[in-house]
Amino acid sequence: MQLDATDRRLIDLYQRRMPVTSRPFLRMGEELGLSEQEVINRLEALQAHQIISRVGPVFEHSRAGASLLAAVAAPQHEIDQVADRINHFPGINHNYAREHTFNLWFVMTAPDERTLATRLDELEETLALPVLRLPMIEAYHIDLAFNIDWEAVS
Amino acid sequence: MSTSASTSESMTLGNLDRELIVATQQGLPLVSDPWAAVGEQIGISGDEALARFQRLQANGVLRRVAAVPNHYRLGYHFNGMTVWDVDDERVRELGRATGELPFVSHCYRRPRHLPLWPYNLFAMVHGTSRDEVESKAERIHELLGDACRGHQILYSSAILKKTGLRLQRKR
């Protein structure tokens, strides 16, 4: 999908925050110089092409339970099986393979700290691998967004 | 159903708020009045859905409401988790400065696990090439200066699971 200048502006303006008001797309259209329907059409197209993953809330999971970044060093030839076992555990919502001795990095969530610790113990036992537990101590920046460099990506 | 306007409760989410999040966490309906559409799904008015949403945002239960970009699809094919061993005395000050760099999407302090894991500062950096990620990491390195005793860049080679789903409906 070719993004035009308006698509780019739309992403730049609303990737961090969109109006949470009545008729939000009308409001966005006023800022962009588009009709409400045009904003909706563009968002639909961007979503259909997976340029944006969704238009909606990003949930602060630390406010509704416990979560933790963890890593394991899976033997390279077993990495798929280990990843599969991790993914089938309750509360896993990210799992990335990374180029490192610690080659699987995942986030585990649970309703509370105790359940989280129990699940991690169980996971450790199931995998027969030590799980590196890296809870967040302090967040310095949790934007999860950054300025898109349109020159670089086009 | 009661709508007791509670003060910013941090841990307990009411059932309606939970349903509201479950109904919207994969995205708002792209219609003229998304609040009415969402409200209809969970049996409340559009005005109430909007008011609840605004409260969840003010409480910090929602980090943000946004058009969330898929960086990979935009062309950012390299995702480097940069990890740094930074002097504990200075990690807060330097972590904040690192987090302010425009290309860092998130920056956290985490515990070391010596001797296997000496790194206490994590900064996520995205790039369209490895060179780009590396030059960005170099800027972090310069910023950290002699407070940094070592670092690594962990590139992601595959996304094995990624879900925005965080809450399940209570039964």
GROMACS .gro file of C-alpha atoms in nm, chain B:
model
  171
  155MET     CA    1  -2.602  -0.206   3.717
  156SER     CA    2  -2.447   0.052   3.941
  157THR     CA    3  -2.209   0.309   3.808
  158SER     CA    4  -2.061   0.429   4.133
  159ALA     CA    5  -1.817   0.698   4.027
  160SER     CA    6  -1.527   0.557   4.219
  161THR     CA    7  -1.206   0.744   4.273
  162SER     CA    8  -0.902   0.619   4.085
  163GLU     CA    9  -0.890   0.262   4.202
  164SER     CA   10  -0.568   0.119   4.072
  165MET     CA   11  -0.602  -0.255   4.100
  166THR     CA   12  -0.968  -0.337   4.091
  167LEU     CA   13  -1.145  -0.307   3.763
  168GLY     CA   14  -1.521  -0.314   3.777
  169ASN     CA   15  -1.702  -0.567   3.564
  170LEU     CA   16  -1.833  -0.306   3.323
  171ASP     CA   17  -1.493  -0.148   3.277
  172ARG     CA   18  -1.350  -0.492   3.219
  173GLU     CA   19  -1.616  -0.567   2.959
  174LEU     CA   20  -1.548  -0.235   2.796
  175ILE     CA   21  -1.180  -0.317   2.764
  176VAL     CA   22  -1.250  -0.668   2.638
  177ALA     CA   23  -1.485  -0.522   2.378
  178THR     CA   24  -1.233  -0.266   2.254
  179GLN     CA   25  -0.887  -0.411   2.300
  180GLN     CA   26  -0.875  -0.538   1.945
  181GLY     CA   27  -0.984  -0.199   1.820
  182LEU     CA   28  -1.271   0.045   1.823
  183PRO     CA   29  -1.540   0.007   1.560
  184LEU     CA   30  -1.460   0.251   1.279
  185VAL     CA   31  -1.796   0.421   1.270
  186SER     CA   32  -1.918   0.773   1.327
  187ASP     CA   33  -2.011   0.707   1.689
  188PRO     CA   34  -1.785   0.426   1.812
  189TRP     CA   35  -1.892   0.475   2.175
  190ALA     CA   36  -2.255   0.404   2.097
  191ALA     CA   37  -2.152   0.092   1.904
  192VAL     CA   38  -1.937  -0.031   2.190
  193GLY     CA   39  -2.196   0.062   2.450
  194GLU     CA   40  -2.454  -0.140   2.263
  195GLN     CA   41  -2.233  -0.448   2.280
  196ILE     CA   42  -2.214  -0.437   2.658
  197GLY     CA   43  -2.554  -0.289   2.732
  198ILE     CA   44  -2.475   0.070   2.826
  199SER     CA   45  -2.534   0.402   2.652
  200GLY     CA   46  -2.273   0.560   2.427
  201ASP     CA   47  -2.235   0.849   2.671
  202GLU     CA   48  -2.160   0.612   2.953
  203ALA     CA   49  -1.914   0.412   2.744
  204LEU     CA   50  -1.731   0.733   2.657
  205ALA     CA   51  -1.733   0.858   3.017
  206ARG     CA   52  -1.593   0.525   3.136
  207PHE     CA   53  -1.328   0.528   2.869
  208GLN     CA   54  -1.223   0.880   2.965
  209ARG     CA   55  -1.201   0.772   3.327
  210LEU     CA   56  -0.993   0.465   3.245
  211GLN     CA   57  -0.757   0.688   3.054
  212ALA     CA   58  -0.737   0.945   3.334
  213ASN     CA   59  -0.674   0.666   3.587
  214GLY     CA   60  -0.391   0.531   3.378
  215VAL     CA   61  -0.560   0.194   3.325
  216LEU     CA   62  -0.535   0.274   2.956
  217ARG     CA   63  -0.189   0.385   2.861
  218ARG     CA   64  -0.322   0.558   2.556
  219VAL     CA   65  -0.591   0.540   2.292
  220ALA     CA   66  -0.433   0.567   1.951
  221ALA     CA   67  -0.393   0.451   1.594
  222VAL     CA   68  -0.130   0.194   1.685
  223PRO     CA   69   0.121   0.153   1.401
  224ASN     CA   70   0.264  -0.182   1.297
  225HIS     CA   71   0.628  -0.081   1.275
  226TYR     CA   72   0.731  -0.392   1.090
  227ARG     CA   73   0.479  -0.327   0.813
  228LEU     CA   74   0.595   0.034   0.794
  229GLY     CA   75   0.942  -0.086   0.704
  230TYR     CA   76   1.111  -0.107   1.042
  231HIS     CA   77   1.232  -0.460   0.991
  232PHE     CA   78   1.501  -0.450   1.257
  233ASN     CA   79   1.409  -0.441   1.618
  234GLY     CA   80   1.703  -0.419   1.852
  235MET     CA   81   1.665  -0.463   2.223
  236THR     CA   82   1.968  -0.273   2.344
  237VAL     CA   83   2.081  -0.369   2.694
  238TRP     CA   84   2.330  -0.176   2.904
  239ASP     CA   85   2.528  -0.228   3.220
  240VAL     CA   86   2.499   0.114   3.380
  241ASP     CA   87   2.630   0.238   3.713
  242ASP     CA   88   2.344   0.199   3.964
  243GLU     CA   89   2.410   0.545   4.102
  244ARG     CA   90   2.337   0.704   3.766
  245VAL     CA   91   2.092   0.467   3.601
  246ARG     CA   92   1.783   0.673   3.682
  247GLU     CA   93   1.918   1.000   3.544
  248LEU     CA   94   2.067   0.831   3.238
  249GLY     CA   95   1.764   0.608   3.184
  250ARG     CA   96   1.543   0.915   3.165
  251ALA     CA   97   1.778   1.081   2.918
  252THR     CA   98   1.788   0.764   2.707
  253GLY     CA   99   1.409   0.742   2.713
  254GLU     CA  100   1.392   1.093   2.573
  255LEU     CA  101   1.585   1.009   2.259
  256PRO     CA  102   1.327   1.031   1.979
  257PHE     CA  103   1.401   0.685   1.842
  258VAL     CA  104   1.367   0.494   2.171
  259SER     CA  105   1.021   0.341   2.199
  260HIS     CA  106   1.056   0.218   2.553
  261CYS     CA  107   1.321   0.226   2.819
  262TYR     CA  108   1.316   0.033   3.145
  263ARG     CA  109   1.536  -0.051   3.438
  264ARG     CA  110   1.546  -0.424   3.520
  265PRO     CA  111   1.746  -0.635   3.765
  266ARG     CA  112   2.084  -0.789   3.686
  267HIS     CA  113   2.135  -1.162   3.731
  268LEU     CA  114   2.508  -1.200   3.773
  269PRO     CA  115   2.710  -1.356   3.631
  270LEU     CA  116   2.477  -1.451   3.345
  271TRP     CA  117   2.306  -1.120   3.296
  272PRO     CA  118   2.489  -0.797   3.388
  273TYR     CA  119   2.254  -0.552   3.213
  274ASN     CA  120   2.023  -0.323   3.408
  275LEU     CA  121   1.898  -0.078   3.143
  276PHE     CA  122   1.687  -0.179   2.843
  277ALA     CA  123   1.609   0.051   2.549
  278MET     CA  124   1.416  -0.065   2.244
  279VAL     CA  125   1.540   0.071   1.913
  280HIS     CA  126   1.386   0.018   1.570
  281GLY     CA  127   1.549   0.058   1.231
  282THR     CA  128   1.512  -0.016   0.864
  283SER     CA  129   1.857  -0.180   0.868
  284ARG     CA  130   2.106  -0.316   1.118
  285ASP     CA  131   2.331  -0.021   1.044
  286GLU     CA  132   2.056   0.216   1.146
  287VAL     CA  133   1.995   0.030   1.473
  288GLU     CA  134   2.368   0.028   1.539
  289SER     CA  135   2.414   0.399   1.480
  290LYS     CA  136   2.120   0.468   1.712
  291ALA     CA  137   2.271   0.240   1.975
  292GLU     CA  138   2.595   0.431   1.935
  293ARG     CA  139   2.413   0.751   2.026
  294ILE     CA  140   2.287   0.586   2.344
  295HIS     CA  141   2.641   0.471   2.413
  296GLU     CA  142   2.771   0.827   2.381
  297LEU     CA  143   2.499   0.952   2.613
  298LEU     CA  144   2.580   0.691   2.879
  299GLY     CA  145   2.952   0.766   2.855
  300ASP     CA  146   3.175   0.617   3.123
  301ALA     CA  147   2.875   0.516   3.337
  302CYS     CA  148   2.833   0.224   3.093
  303ARG     CA  149   3.047  -0.083   3.147
  304GLY     CA  150   2.916  -0.292   2.862
  305HIS     CA  151   2.627  -0.341   2.627
  306GLN     CA  152   2.471  -0.570   2.369
  307ILE     CA  153   2.209  -0.545   2.096
  308LEU     CA  154   1.966  -0.835   2.079
  309TYR     CA  155   1.800  -0.841   1.739
  310SER     CA  156   1.471  -1.019   1.706
  311SER     CA  157   1.486  -1.298   1.451
  312ALA     CA  158   1.122  -1.408   1.472
  313ILE     CA  159   0.801  -1.307   1.639
  314LEU     CA  160   0.667  -1.633   1.780
  315LYS     CA  161   0.370  -1.482   1.954
  316LYS     CA  162   0.230  -1.135   1.975
  317THR     CA  163  -0.111  -1.052   2.101
  318GLY     CA  164  -0.271  -0.732   2.210
  319LEU     CA  165  -0.517  -0.936   2.411
  320ARG     CA  166  -0.456  -0.875   2.773
  321LEU     CA  167  -0.781  -0.934   2.950
  322GLN     CA  168  -1.012  -1.226   2.934
  323ARG     CA  169  -1.375  -1.199   3.009
  324LYS     CA  170  -1.448  -1.311   3.363
  325ARG     CA  171  -1.677  -1.607   3.389
   0.00000   0.00000   0.00000
